[in-house]
Short mmCIF file of N, CA, C and O in Angstrom, two decimals:
data_model
loop_
_atom_site.label_atom_id
_atom_site.label_comp_id
_atom_site.label_asym_id
_atom_site.label_seq_id
_atom_site.Cartn_x
_atom_site.Cartn_y
_atom_site.Cartn_z
N UNK Q 30 122.40 97.22 101.36
CA UNK Q 30 121.41 97.54 102.68
C UNK Q 30 120.07 97.03 102.36
O UNK Q 30 119.23 96.57 101.53
N UNK Q 31 119.81 96.36 104.23
CA UNK Q 31 118.63 95.52 103.71
C UNK Q 31 117.23 96.82 104.56
O UNK Q 31 117.69 97.66 105.73
N UNK Q 32 116.20 96.68 104.14
CA UNK Q 32 115.12 97.66 104.54
C UNK Q 32 114.18 97.08 104.90
O UNK Q 32 113.73 96.58 104.47
N UNK Q 33 113.35 97.61 106.65
CA UNK Q 33 112.67 96.73 107.38
C UNK Q 33 111.44 97.70 106.36
O UNK Q 33 111.50 98.59 106.91
N UNK Q 34 109.75 96.76 106.05
CA UNK Q 34 108.66 98.11 105.78
C UNK Q 34 107.99 97.20 106.10
O UNK Q 34 107.67 96.05 106.22
N UNK Q 35 106.77 98.35 106.69
CA UNK Q 35 105.69 98.03 107.62
C UNK Q 35 104.87 98.74 106.99
O UNK Q 35 105.01 100.37 107.07
N UNK Q 36 103.33 98.53 107.10
CA UNK Q 36 102.10 98.91 106.81
C UNK Q 36 101.17 98.65 107.50
O UNK Q 36 101.11 97.79 107.93
N UNK Q 37 99.80 99.60 107.61
CA UNK Q 37 98.38 98.83 108.15
C UNK Q 37 97.98 99.42 107.27
O UNK Q 37 98.63 99.13 105.60
N UNK Q 38 96.78 98.62 107.05
CA UNK Q 38 95.65 98.15 105.57
C UNK Q 38 95.28 99.72 105.30
O UNK Q 38 96.08 99.40 103.53
N UNK Q 39 94.96 100.97 105.68
CA UNK Q 39 95.56 102.24 104.32
C UNK Q 39 96.75 102.55 103.69
O UNK Q 39 97.29 102.58 102.62
N UNK Q 40 98.46 102.23 104.20
CA UNK Q 40 99.11 101.63 103.79
C UNK Q 40 99.32 100.69 102.75
O UNK Q 40 100.78 100.85 102.15
N UNK Q 41 98.93 99.44 102.98
CA UNK Q 41 98.90 98.39 102.39
C UNK Q 41 99.00 98.71 100.35
O UNK Q 41 100.48 98.17 100.33
N UNK Q 42 98.57 99.25 100.16
CA UNK Q 42 98.97 99.20 98.27
C UNK Q 42 100.09 100.18 98.63
O UNK Q 42 100.94 99.86 97.32
N UNK Q 43 100.70 101.44 99.02
CA UNK Q 43 101.83 102.00 99.02
C UNK Q 43 103.44 101.42 98.99
O UNK Q 43 104.16 101.07 98.67
N UNK Q 44 102.82 100.10 100.52
CA UNK Q 44 103.88 99.57 100.30
C UNK Q 44 104.36 98.76 99.61
O UNK Q 44 105.55 98.78 99.26
N UNK Q 45 103.52 97.68 98.81
CA UNK Q 45 103.50 97.24 98.08
C UNK Q 45 104.51 97.54 96.58
O UNK Q 45 105.35 97.28 95.78
N UNK Q 46 103.69 99.18 96.70
CA UNK Q 46 104.70 99.63 95.43
C UNK Q 46 106.07 99.71 95.68
O UNK Q 46 106.58 99.71 94.71
N UNK Q 47 106.34 100.27 96.68
CA UNK Q 47 107.55 100.73 97.38
C UNK Q 47 108.50 99.59 97.38
O UNK Q 47 109.75 99.69 97.31
N UNK Q 48 108.04 98.44 97.78
CA UNK Q 48 108.61 97.04 98.04
C UNK Q 48 108.92 97.16 96.87
O UNK Q 48 110.30 96.66 96.06
N UNK Q 49 108.31 97.35 95.64
CA UNK Q 49 108.62 96.60 94.51
C UNK Q 49 109.70 97.75 93.59
O UNK Q 49 110.96 97.33 93.44
N UNK Q 50 109.94 98.98 94.26
CA UNK Q 50 110.60 100.19 93.74
C UNK Q 50 111.88 99.44 94.24
O UNK Q 50 112.65 100.09 93.79
N UNK Q 51 111.97 99.48 95.52
CA UNK Q 51 113.19 99.39 96.58
C UNK Q 51 114.35 98.10 95.71
O UNK Q 51 115.19 98.14 95.78
N UNK Q 52 113.16 96.92 95.71
CA UNK Q 52 113.81 95.91 95.14
C UNK Q 52 114.39 96.44 93.88
O UNK Q 52 115.67 95.73 93.41
N UNK Q 53 113.85 96.55 92.73
CA UNK Q 53 114.66 97.16 91.43
C UNK Q 53 115.76 98.10 91.82
O UNK Q 53 116.26 98.17 90.67
N UNK Q 54 115.69 98.98 92.36
CA UNK Q 54 117.15 99.74 92.95
C UNK Q 54 118.03 98.78 93.19
O UNK Q 54 119.07 99.08 93.90
N UNK Q 55 117.44 97.64 93.65
CA UNK Q 55 119.26 96.54 94.42
C UNK Q 55 119.07 96.87 96.27
O UNK Q 55 119.58 95.53 96.36
N UNK Q 56 117.82 96.95 96.56
CA UNK Q 56 117.88 96.97 97.95
C UNK Q 56 117.05 95.50 98.61
O UNK Q 56 116.48 95.22 97.86
N UNK Q 57 117.59 95.11 99.76
CA UNK Q 57 116.97 93.87 100.31
C UNK Q 57 115.94 94.40 101.15
O UNK Q 57 116.35 95.36 101.91
N UNK Q 58 115.03 93.68 100.50
CA UNK Q 58 113.40 94.47 101.56
C UNK Q 58 112.73 93.40 102.41
O UNK Q 58 112.65 92.57 102.04
N UNK Q 59 112.38 93.49 103.42
CA UNK Q 59 112.43 92.61 104.36
C UNK Q 59 110.76 93.37 105.00
O UNK Q 59 110.82 94.45 105.43
N UNK Q 60 109.98 92.60 104.40
CA UNK Q 60 108.16 93.08 104.51
C UNK Q 60 108.14 92.06 105.95
O UNK Q 60 107.33 91.06 105.91
N UNK Q 61 107.35 93.42 106.86
CA UNK Q 61 106.99 92.97 107.86
C UNK Q 61 105.49 93.04 108.27
O UNK Q 61 104.85 92.87 109.59
N UNK Q 62 104.69 93.21 106.86
CA UNK Q 62 103.11 92.92 106.83
C UNK Q 62 103.01 94.70 107.21
O UNK Q 62 103.61 95.73 107.23
N UNK Q 63 101.26 94.84 106.85
CA UNK Q 63 100.40 93.75 106.59
C UNK Q 63 100.66 93.64 106.09
O UNK Q 63 100.58 93.40 104.63
N UNK Q 64 99.43 92.08 105.41
CA UNK Q 64 99.87 91.71 104.29
C UNK Q 64 98.55 91.30 102.98
O UNK Q 64 98.10 90.75 102.31
N UNK Q 65 97.84 92.60 103.38
CA UNK Q 65 96.09 93.29 102.41
C UNK Q 65 95.50 94.22 103.01
O UNK Q 65 96.35 94.47 104.13
N UNK Q 66 94.50 94.33 102.44
CA UNK Q 66 94.03 95.83 102.59
C UNK Q 66 92.85 95.33 104.21
O UNK Q 66 91.85 96.77 104.09
N UNK Q 67 92.79 93.98 104.39
CA UNK Q 67 92.01 94.15 105.99
C UNK Q 67 92.61 94.82 106.95
O UNK Q 67 94.04 94.91 107.24
N UNK Q 68 91.23 95.39 107.67
CA UNK Q 68 91.69 95.84 108.45
C UNK Q 68 92.42 95.65 109.81
O UNK Q 68 92.62 94.17 110.14
N UNK Q 69 93.36 96.11 110.60
CA UNK Q 69 94.50 95.94 111.20
C UNK Q 69 95.13 96.93 112.07
O UNK Q 69 94.42 98.33 112.21
N UNK Q 70 95.71 96.38 112.78
CA UNK Q 70 96.11 97.69 114.09
C UNK Q 70 97.75 97.93 113.63
O UNK Q 70 98.51 97.03 113.92
N UNK Q 71 98.01 99.38 113.88
CA UNK Q 71 99.22 99.39 113.24
C UNK Q 71 100.12 99.35 114.06
O UNK Q 71 101.51 99.02 114.09
N UNK Q 72 100.24 99.59 115.68
CA UNK Q 72 100.78 99.06 116.53
C UNK Q 72 101.80 98.15 116.38
O UNK Q 72 103.19 97.78 116.62
N UNK Q 73 101.11 97.10 115.94
CA UNK Q 73 101.67 95.89 115.36
C UNK Q 73 102.62 95.81 114.24
O UNK Q 73 104.04 95.33 115.00
N UNK Q 74 102.71 96.22 113.36
CA UNK Q 74 103.82 96.57 112.23
C UNK Q 74 104.32 97.61 112.49
O UNK Q 74 106.02 97.50 112.08
N UNK Q 75 103.97 98.80 113.34
CA UNK Q 75 105.02 99.40 113.50
C UNK Q 75 106.42 99.21 114.28
O UNK Q 75 107.43 99.40 114.43
N UNK Q 76 106.05 98.52 115.62
CA UNK Q 76 106.46 97.85 116.40
C UNK Q 76 107.66 96.80 115.74
O UNK Q 76 108.78 96.81 115.96
N UNK Q 77 107.10 95.82 115.12
CA UNK Q 77 107.84 94.94 114.22
C UNK Q 77 109.00 95.49 113.32
O UNK Q 77 110.21 94.90 113.52
N UNK Q 78 109.07 96.54 112.90
CA UNK Q 78 109.77 97.45 111.82
C UNK Q 78 111.16 98.09 112.78
O UNK Q 78 111.95 98.08 112.28
N UNK Q 79 110.51 98.64 113.77
CA UNK Q 79 111.09 99.28 114.52
C UNK Q 79 112.48 98.35 115.74
O UNK Q 79 113.48 98.87 115.57
N UNK Q 80 111.89 97.58 116.06
CA UNK Q 80 112.60 96.40 116.30
C UNK Q 80 113.65 95.45 115.78
O UNK Q 80 114.31 95.37 116.13
N UNK Q 81 113.14 95.49 114.24
CA UNK Q 81 114.41 94.82 113.16
C UNK Q 81 115.22 96.16 113.32
O UNK Q 81 116.42 95.96 113.36
N UNK Q 82 115.19 97.70 113.05
CA UNK Q 82 115.95 98.72 113.12
C UNK Q 82 116.99 98.48 114.65
O UNK Q 82 118.27 98.89 114.57
N UNK Q 83 116.51 98.41 115.35
CA UNK Q 83 117.01 98.49 116.77
C UNK Q 83 118.10 97.56 116.98
O UNK Q 83 118.72 97.60 117.41
N UNK Q 84 117.30 96.20 116.58
CA UNK Q 84 118.29 95.03 116.92
C UNK Q 84 119.49 94.87 115.81
O UNK Q 84 119.65 94.11 116.08
N UNK Q 85 119.32 95.68 115.17
CA UNK Q 85 120.22 95.55 113.98
C UNK Q 85 119.80 94.53 112.87
O UNK Q 85 121.04 93.55 112.18
N UNK Q 86 118.87 93.98 112.96
CA UNK Q 86 118.56 93.13 111.83
C UNK Q 86 118.03 93.58 110.38
O UNK Q 86 117.33 93.14 108.90
N UNK Q 87 117.90 95.16 110.42
CA UNK Q 87 117.21 95.50 109.29
C UNK Q 87 118.20 97.11 109.34
O UNK Q 87 118.30 97.76 110.84
N UNK Q 88 119.16 97.72 108.51
CA UNK Q 88 119.72 99.01 108.49
C UNK Q 88 118.92 100.40 108.67
O UNK Q 88 119.30 100.71 108.90
N UNK Q 89 117.43 99.94 108.41
CA UNK Q 89 116.57 101.49 107.95
C UNK Q 89 115.33 100.74 108.04
O UNK Q 89 115.20 99.95 107.44
N UNK Q 90 114.57 101.27 108.06
CA UNK Q 90 113.36 100.89 107.87
C UNK Q 90 112.19 102.26 107.08
O UNK Q 90 112.43 103.60 107.81
N UNK Q 91 110.61 101.09 106.83
CA UNK Q 91 110.20 102.32 106.37
C UNK Q 91 108.63 102.33 106.70
O UNK Q 91 107.61 100.88 106.68
N UNK Q 92 107.57 103.17 106.94
CA UNK Q 92 106.77 102.65 107.93
C UNK Q 92 105.41 103.22 106.96
O UNK Q 92 106.11 104.68 106.66
N UNK Q 93 104.31 103.12 106.87
CA UNK Q 93 103.19 103.73 106.16
C UNK Q 93 102.32 103.40 106.90
O UNK Q 93 101.79 102.05 106.95
N UNK Q 94 101.11 104.39 107.34
CA UNK Q 94 99.69 104.30 107.57
C UNK Q 94 99.44 105.33 107.14
O UNK Q 94 99.32 106.33 105.75
N UNK Q 95 97.93 105.55 107.29
CA UNK Q 95 96.74 106.47 106.54
C UNK Q 95 97.59 108.33 106.45
O UNK Q 95 97.93 108.19 106.18
N UNK Q 96 98.20 108.44 108.04
CA UNK Q 96 98.44 109.88 107.86
C UNK Q 96 100.58 109.48 108.28
O UNK Q 96 100.65 110.69 107.82
N UNK Q 97 100.90 108.36 109.05
CA UNK Q 97 102.06 108.13 108.90
C UNK Q 97 102.34 108.96 111.12
O UNK Q 97 102.81 108.40 111.58
N UNK Q 98 101.20 109.30 111.34
CA UNK Q 98 101.61 110.13 112.58
C UNK Q 98 101.53 108.68 113.43
O UNK Q 98 102.12 108.76 114.31
N UNK Q 99 100.11 107.65 113.17
CA UNK Q 99 100.14 107.08 114.35
C UNK Q 99 101.80 105.77 114.33
O UNK Q 99 102.20 105.67 115.27
N UNK Q 100 102.07 105.40 113.14
CA UNK Q 100 103.52 104.66 113.17
C UNK Q 100 104.54 105.28 113.13
O UNK Q 100 105.53 104.66 113.76
N UNK Q 101 104.32 106.69 113.18
CA UNK Q 101 105.71 107.41 113.94
C UNK Q 101 105.43 107.16 115.87
O UNK Q 101 106.93 107.17 115.95
N UNK Q 102 104.45 107.68 116.19
CA UNK Q 102 104.27 107.67 117.21
C UNK Q 102 105.07 106.35 117.81
O UNK Q 102 105.68 105.91 118.99
N UNK Q 103 104.16 105.26 117.53
CA UNK Q 103 105.07 103.32 118.13
C UNK Q 103 106.62 103.58 117.96
O UNK Q 103 107.06 103.41 118.51
N UNK Q 104 106.66 103.96 116.84
CA UNK Q 104 108.04 103.22 116.17
C UNK Q 104 109.29 104.16 117.36
O UNK Q 104 110.16 103.99 117.53
N UNK Q 105 108.86 105.43 117.21
CA UNK Q 105 109.86 106.74 118.53
C UNK Q 105 109.49 106.26 119.72
O UNK Q 105 110.52 106.61 120.43
N UNK Q 106 108.65 104.96 119.88
CA UNK Q 106 108.66 104.55 121.22
C UNK Q 106 110.02 103.62 122.07
O UNK Q 106 110.40 103.30 122.95
N UNK Q 107 110.82 103.07 120.86
CA UNK Q 107 111.74 102.17 120.93
C UNK Q 107 112.69 102.89 121.27
O UNK Q 107 113.65 103.43 119.99
N UNK Q 108 113.95 102.56 121.97
CA UNK Q 108 115.12 103.03 122.31
C UNK Q 108 115.80 102.45 120.90
O UNK Q 108 115.82 101.91 120.23
N UNK Q 109 116.61 103.78 120.59
CA UNK Q 109 117.71 103.83 119.45
C UNK Q 109 116.95 103.96 118.09
O UNK Q 109 117.39 104.29 117.17
N UNK Q 110 115.47 104.72 118.26
CA UNK Q 110 114.94 104.70 117.16
C UNK Q 110 114.83 106.05 117.04
O UNK Q 110 114.27 107.12 117.47
N UNK Q 111 114.51 106.90 115.31
CA UNK Q 111 114.24 108.12 115.36
C UNK Q 111 113.57 107.62 113.93
O UNK Q 111 114.62 107.94 112.91
N UNK Q 112 112.65 108.00 114.13
CA UNK Q 112 111.27 107.77 112.81
C UNK Q 112 110.72 109.02 112.03
O UNK Q 112 110.64 110.02 113.40
N UNK Q 113 111.27 109.68 111.16
CA UNK Q 113 110.63 110.31 110.93
C UNK Q 113 109.51 110.66 110.04
O UNK Q 113 109.47 110.10 109.07
N UNK Q 114 108.72 111.70 110.40
CA UNK Q 114 107.32 111.77 109.43
C UNK Q 114 108.10 112.50 108.54
O UNK Q 114 107.81 113.75 108.80
N UNK Q 115 107.68 112.43 106.96
CA UNK Q 115 107.93 113.03 106.08
C UNK Q 115 107.06 113.00 104.90
O UNK Q 115 106.65 112.11 104.68
N UNK Q 116 106.57 114.67 104.27
CA UNK Q 116 105.73 115.10 103.55
C UNK Q 116 106.53 115.39 102.39
O UNK Q 116 105.90 115.09 101.15
N UNK Q 117 107.44 115.29 102.30
CA UNK Q 117 108.29 115.99 100.75
C UNK Q 117 109.58 115.62 100.94
O UNK Q 117 110.14 114.99 101.99
N UNK Q 118 110.34 116.37 99.87
CA UNK Q 118 112.04 115.74 99.70
C UNK Q 118 112.75 116.52 101.01
O UNK Q 118 113.55 116.37 101.38
N UNK Q 119 111.90 118.07 101.20
CA UNK Q 119 112.69 118.47 102.04
C UNK Q 119 112.88 117.94 103.44
O UNK Q 119 113.94 118.18 104.03
N UNK Q 120 112.02 118.02 103.68
CA UNK Q 120 112.13 117.26 105.26
C UNK Q 120 112.83 115.73 105.41
O UNK Q 120 113.14 115.17 106.56
N UNK Q 121 112.73 115.07 104.35
CA UNK Q 121 113.19 113.49 104.13
C UNK Q 121 114.39 114.13 104.23
O UNK Q 121 116.06 113.23 104.95
N UNK Q 122 115.62 114.90 103.43
CA UNK Q 122 116.79 115.03 103.75
C UNK Q 122 117.07 115.37 104.91
O UNK Q 122 118.37 115.18 105.57
N UNK Q 123 116.20 116.95 105.05
CA UNK Q 123 116.94 117.15 106.46
C UNK Q 123 116.55 116.28 107.99
O UNK Q 123 117.57 116.33 109.14
N UNK Q 124 115.54 114.80 107.86
CA UNK Q 124 115.87 114.50 108.55
C UNK Q 124 116.78 113.27 109.29
O UNK Q 124 117.39 112.77 109.64
N UNK Q 125 117.73 113.19 107.76
CA UNK Q 125 118.26 111.87 107.43
C UNK Q 125 119.77 112.75 107.95
O UNK Q 125 120.81 112.92 108.99
N UNK Q 126 120.49 114.00 107.46
CA UNK Q 126 121.03 115.20 107.70
C UNK Q 126 121.20 115.60 109.13
O UNK Q 126 122.25 115.66 109.63
N UNK Q 127 119.96 115.97 109.74
CA UNK Q 127 119.96 116.92 111.31
C UNK Q 127 119.49 115.72 112.48
O UNK Q 127 120.48 115.91 112.94
N UNK Q 128 118.53 114.89 111.82
CA UNK Q 128 118.55 113.61 113.11
C UNK Q 128 118.81 112.56 112.86
O UNK Q 128 118.78 111.53 113.90
N UNK Q 129 119.83 112.03 111.71
CA UNK Q 129 119.79 110.85 111.63
C UNK Q 129 118.92 109.99 111.64
O UNK Q 129 118.96 108.57 112.17
N UNK Q 130 118.12 109.99 111.36
CA UNK Q 130 116.91 109.23 111.10
C UNK Q 130 116.74 107.76 110.52
O UNK Q 130 117.25 107.72 109.12
N UNK Q 131 116.69 106.87 111.62
CA UNK Q 131 116.65 105.65 110.56
C UNK Q 131 115.57 104.93 110.05
O UNK Q 131 115.42 103.60 109.74
N UNK Q 132 114.39 105.46 110.67
CA UNK Q 132 113.16 104.82 110.57
C UNK Q 132 112.37 106.39 109.38
O UNK Q 132 111.97 107.18 109.46
N UNK Q 133 111.91 105.58 108.14
CA UNK Q 133 111.17 106.85 107.04
C UNK Q 133 109.64 106.26 107.57
O UNK Q 133 109.53 105.50 107.00
N UNK Q 134 108.84 107.64 107.91
CA UNK Q 134 107.63 107.46 108.05
C UNK Q 134 106.61 108.13 107.12
O UNK Q 134 106.58 109.28 107.06
N UNK Q 135 105.91 107.51 106.13
CA UNK Q 135 104.79 108.63 105.00
C UNK Q 135 103.23 107.85 105.59
O UNK Q 135 102.69 107.07 106.05
N UNK Q 136 102.27 108.88 104.84
CA UNK Q 136 100.72 108.82 105.05
C UNK Q 136 100.37 108.69 103.50
O UNK Q 136 100.64 108.94 102.56
N UNK Q 137 99.70 107.23 103.36
CA UNK Q 137 99.13 107.01 102.48
C UNK Q 137 98.12 107.67 102.00
O UNK Q 137 97.74 107.80 100.73
N UNK Q 138 97.58 108.61 103.31
CA UNK Q 138 96.31 109.36 102.94
C UNK Q 138 96.82 110.59 102.43
O UNK Q 138 95.87 111.65 102.15
N UNK Q 139 97.96 111.03 102.17
CA UNK Q 139 98.62 112.06 102.55
C UNK Q 139 99.21 112.41 100.72
O UNK Q 139 99.20 113.37 100.79
N UNK Q 140 99.94 111.38 100.68
CA UNK Q 140 100.99 111.35 99.47
C UNK Q 140 100.47 110.09 98.46
O UNK Q 140 100.22 109.24 99.33
N UNK Q 141 100.70 110.14 97.17
CA UNK Q 141 100.42 109.62 96.38
C UNK Q 141 101.96 108.43 96.33
O UNK Q 141 103.02 108.91 96.58
N UNK Q 142 101.63 108.18 95.64
CA UNK Q 142 102.90 106.20 95.19
C UNK Q 142 104.02 106.75 94.59
O UNK Q 142 105.05 106.88 94.77
N UNK Q 143 103.74 107.76 93.74
CA UNK Q 143 105.04 108.86 93.04
C UNK Q 143 105.32 109.54 93.55
O UNK Q 143 106.96 109.57 93.78
N UNK Q 144 105.43 110.55 94.52
CA UNK Q 144 105.77 111.38 95.82
C UNK Q 144 106.63 110.46 96.21
O UNK Q 144 107.53 110.97 97.16
N UNK Q 145 106.18 109.02 97.29
CA UNK Q 145 106.10 108.35 97.74
C UNK Q 145 107.95 108.28 97.77
O UNK Q 145 109.07 107.99 98.40
N UNK Q 146 107.78 107.67 96.11
CA UNK Q 146 109.08 106.99 95.26
C UNK Q 146 110.38 108.47 95.64
O UNK Q 146 111.64 107.62 96.12
N UNK Q 147 109.82 109.56 95.39
CA UNK Q 147 110.92 110.44 95.02
C UNK Q 147 111.44 110.78 97.06
O UNK Q 147 112.30 111.14 97.02
N UNK Q 148 110.50 110.54 97.87
CA UNK Q 148 110.91 110.93 99.35
C UNK Q 148 111.93 110.08 99.92
O UNK Q 148 112.66 110.43 99.71
N UNK Q 149 111.36 108.72 99.01
CA UNK Q 149 112.19 107.82 99.23
C UNK Q 149 113.75 107.59 98.84
O UNK Q 149 114.77 107.54 99.93
N UNK Q 150 113.74 108.15 97.75
CA UNK Q 150 114.70 108.27 96.96
C UNK Q 150 115.94 109.24 97.65
O UNK Q 150 117.48 108.52 97.98
N UNK Q 151 115.30 110.40 97.93
CA UNK Q 151 116.31 111.56 98.96
C UNK Q 151 116.51 111.00 100.32
O UNK Q 151 117.91 111.30 100.57
N UNK Q 152 115.69 110.29 100.75
CA UNK Q 152 116.15 109.81 102.06
C UNK Q 152 116.78 109.26 102.06
O UNK Q 152 117.87 109.58 102.89
N UNK Q 153 116.86 107.88 101.37
CA UNK Q 153 118.25 107.49 101.22
C UNK Q 153 119.19 107.30 100.94
O UNK Q 153 119.97 106.76 100.89
N UNK Q 154 119.15 108.19 99.80
CA UNK Q 154 120.16 108.88 99.12
C UNK Q 154 120.87 110.21 100.24
O UNK Q 154 122.56 110.74 100.35
N UNK Q 155 120.42 110.68 101.04
CA UNK Q 155 121.52 111.85 102.36
C UNK Q 155 121.71 110.78 103.46
O UNK Q 155 121.43 110.10 103.69
N UNK Q 156 122.40 111.88 103.83
CA UNK Q 156 123.94 111.02 104.99
C UNK Q 156 124.04 112.74 106.42
O UNK Q 156 123.33 113.58 105.63
N UNK Q 157 123.79 111.66 107.34
CA UNK Q 157 124.14 112.64 108.38
C UNK Q 157 125.02 113.48 108.54
O UNK Q 157 126.45 112.93 108.54
N UNK Q 158 124.97 114.86 108.84
CA UNK Q 158 125.89 115.58 108.48
C UNK Q 158 126.88 115.44 109.65
O UNK Q 158 127.78 116.05 109.63
N UNK Q 159 126.61 115.09 110.88
CA UNK Q 159 127.35 115.05 111.96
C UNK Q 159 128.02 116.54 112.56
O UNK Q 159 126.73 117.88 112.47
N UNK Q 160 128.50 116.85 113.09
CA UNK Q 160 129.00 117.95 113.10
C UNK Q 160 128.03 118.38 114.77
O UNK Q 160 128.38 117.97 115.37
N UNK Q 161 127.79 119.92 115.08
CA UNK Q 161 126.67 120.27 115.72
C UNK Q 161 125.71 119.40 116.04
O UNK Q 161 125.00 119.06 117.70
N UNK Q 162 125.15 118.57 115.06
CA UNK Q 162 123.99 117.91 115.05
C UNK Q 162 124.54 116.35 115.49
O UNK Q 162 123.18 115.59 116.26
N UNK Q 163 126.15 116.11 116.25
CA UNK Q 163 125.80 114.53 117.22
C UNK Q 163 125.77 115.49 118.08
O UNK Q 163 125.09 113.93 118.98
N UNK Q 164 126.15 115.94 118.35
CA UNK Q 164 125.89 117.07 120.30
C UNK Q 164 124.28 117.10 120.38
O UNK Q 164 123.76 116.00 121.50
N UNK Q 165 123.48 117.35 119.42
CA UNK Q 165 121.81 116.86 119.84
C UNK Q 165 121.66 115.74 119.69
O UNK Q 165 120.62 115.07 120.62
N UNK Q 166 121.97 114.69 119.02
CA UNK Q 166 121.90 112.82 118.76
C UNK Q 166 122.29 112.34 120.08
O UNK Q 166 121.64 111.79 120.78
N UNK Q 167 123.37 112.91 120.84
CA UNK Q 167 123.78 112.56 121.86
C UNK Q 167 122.73 112.64 122.83
O UNK Q 167 122.67 111.98 124.02
N UNK Q 168 121.78 114.10 122.84
CA UNK Q 168 121.27 113.96 124.34
C UNK Q 168 119.94 113.29 124.02
O UNK Q 168 118.94 112.90 124.91
N UNK Q 169 119.66 113.07 122.68
CA UNK Q 169 118.79 111.66 122.36
C UNK Q 169 118.76 110.70 122.82
O UNK Q 169 117.72 109.96 123.43
N UNK Q 170 119.92 110.18 122.93
CA UNK Q 170 120.30 108.90 123.02
C UNK Q 170 120.42 109.06 124.76
O UNK Q 170 120.04 107.98 125.27
N UNK Q 171 120.84 109.53 125.50
CA UNK Q 171 120.22 110.13 127.13
C UNK Q 171 118.91 109.59 127.16
O UNK Q 171 118.84 109.36 128.40
N UNK Q 172 118.27 110.40 126.74
CA UNK Q 172 116.79 110.48 126.88
C UNK Q 172 116.40 108.95 126.82
O UNK Q 172 115.74 108.21 127.28
N UNK Q 173 117.18 107.85 125.47
CA UNK Q 173 116.58 106.77 125.66
C UNK Q 173 117.30 105.94 126.69
O UNK Q 173 116.05 104.95 127.16
N UNK Q 174 118.20 106.07 127.22
CA UNK Q 174 118.61 105.32 128.17
C UNK Q 174 118.02 105.96 129.80
O UNK Q 174 117.50 105.02 130.51
N UNK Q 175 117.35 106.96 129.82
CA UNK Q 175 116.84 107.14 130.56
C UNK Q 175 115.80 106.78 130.95
O UNK Q 175 114.88 106.78 131.97
N UNK Q 176 114.97 106.32 129.64
CA UNK Q 176 113.51 105.30 129.19
C UNK Q 176 113.71 103.79 129.63
O UNK Q 176 112.92 103.19 129.94
N UNK Q 177 114.54 103.45 129.57
CA UNK Q 177 115.21 102.10 129.67
C UNK Q 177 114.65 101.82 131.19
O UNK Q 177 115.35 101.95 132.16
#
């Protein structure tokens, strides 16, 4: 599985930690930036990861900024993206099982890297439950179609 990962300056340290963690677990990781703690504009990196997932260049994505809110807003502007801001393992699991989230978003000023590793592990190990949730995803797809 190829995972696109991106961050802003607030998430740089966490991104580097998670990138190493994911690679140690055998995942292919495409680093979309940023590449230092120097102040940057988070929409640039949120869009890059979301486009990679939307276009099939990455199977899933992970975005990190200070709170996760900005990256969530940006990523969800891209059709086909279901970015979920998660602060714990429960929301991570539910985002995959109920919403088939294809991008995980976290806040580096909310979570520490060890908490993020647990959330990432649960998120990647969880699968879409289907059933009644499939109808809801179809409704979301229709919203994407009407937005184009």
